[in-house]
Coordinates of C-alpha atoms in Angstrom, one line a residue:
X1 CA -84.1 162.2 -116.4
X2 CA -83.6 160.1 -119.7
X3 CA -85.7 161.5 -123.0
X4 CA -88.0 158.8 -124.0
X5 CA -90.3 158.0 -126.9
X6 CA -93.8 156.9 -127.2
X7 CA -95.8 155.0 -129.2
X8 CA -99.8 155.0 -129.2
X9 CA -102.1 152.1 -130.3
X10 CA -105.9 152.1 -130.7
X11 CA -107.5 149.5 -128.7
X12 CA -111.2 148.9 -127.9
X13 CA -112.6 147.4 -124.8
X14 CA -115.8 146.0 -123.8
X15 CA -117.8 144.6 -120.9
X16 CA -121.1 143.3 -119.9
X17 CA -120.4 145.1 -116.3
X18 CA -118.9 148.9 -116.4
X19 CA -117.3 151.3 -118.4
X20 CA -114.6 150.8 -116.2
X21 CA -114.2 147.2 -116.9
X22 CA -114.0 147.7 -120.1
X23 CA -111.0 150.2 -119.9
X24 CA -109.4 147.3 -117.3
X25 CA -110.1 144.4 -120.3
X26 CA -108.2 146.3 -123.0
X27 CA -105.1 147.4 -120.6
X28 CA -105.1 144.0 -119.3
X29 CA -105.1 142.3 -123.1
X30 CA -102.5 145.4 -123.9
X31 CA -100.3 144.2 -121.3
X32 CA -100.4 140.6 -122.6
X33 CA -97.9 141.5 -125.5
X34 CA -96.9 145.2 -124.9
X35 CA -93.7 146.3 -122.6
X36 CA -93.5 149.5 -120.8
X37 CA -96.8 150.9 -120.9
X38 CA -97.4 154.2 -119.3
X39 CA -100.6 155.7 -119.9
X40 CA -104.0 155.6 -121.7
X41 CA -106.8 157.9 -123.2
X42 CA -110.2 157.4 -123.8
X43 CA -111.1 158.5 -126.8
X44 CA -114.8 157.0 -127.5
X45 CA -117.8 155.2 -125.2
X46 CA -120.5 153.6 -126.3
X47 CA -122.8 150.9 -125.1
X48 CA -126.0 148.6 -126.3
X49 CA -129.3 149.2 -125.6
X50 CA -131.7 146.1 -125.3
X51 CA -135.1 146.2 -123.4
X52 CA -134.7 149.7 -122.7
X53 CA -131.7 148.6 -120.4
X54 CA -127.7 149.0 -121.6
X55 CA -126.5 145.5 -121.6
X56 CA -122.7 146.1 -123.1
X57 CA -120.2 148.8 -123.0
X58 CA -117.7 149.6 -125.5
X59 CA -114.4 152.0 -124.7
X60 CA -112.0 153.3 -127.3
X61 CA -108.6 153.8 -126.1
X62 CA -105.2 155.5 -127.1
X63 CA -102.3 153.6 -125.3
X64 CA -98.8 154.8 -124.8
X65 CA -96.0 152.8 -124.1
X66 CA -92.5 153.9 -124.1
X67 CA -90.2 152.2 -126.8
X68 CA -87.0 150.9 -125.3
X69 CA -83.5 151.8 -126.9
X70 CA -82.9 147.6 -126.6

């Protein structure tokens, strides 16, 4: 097994729909122009409130992606 080093970025995701889809938007927009990602943390949720109803939902996440020796 090879030693490898990581690197973390804070992203933020949102979505009208789920909590979940809001982690899936900001992996998918991480994946758009970083290699070799590996995991992900969520750090922070939050959502807006209108009408007494939540209508958006807001995720903070730490990504990790493994730096390549190339």
């Amino acid at each position: 097994m090879s030693d490898h080093i990581y690197k973390k970025v804070e992203v933020v995701g949102s979505s009208k729909t789920s909590i979940d889809d809001a982690i899936n938007n900001a992996i998918a927009e991480c994946a758009k122009s970083i290699r070799n990602l590996d995991w992900f943390e969520v750090t922070e949720t939050r959502g807006h409130i209108e009408n007494g109803k939540v209508c958006h939902y807001q995720v903070t996440l730490k990504v990790g992606f493994r730096l390549s020796s190339s």
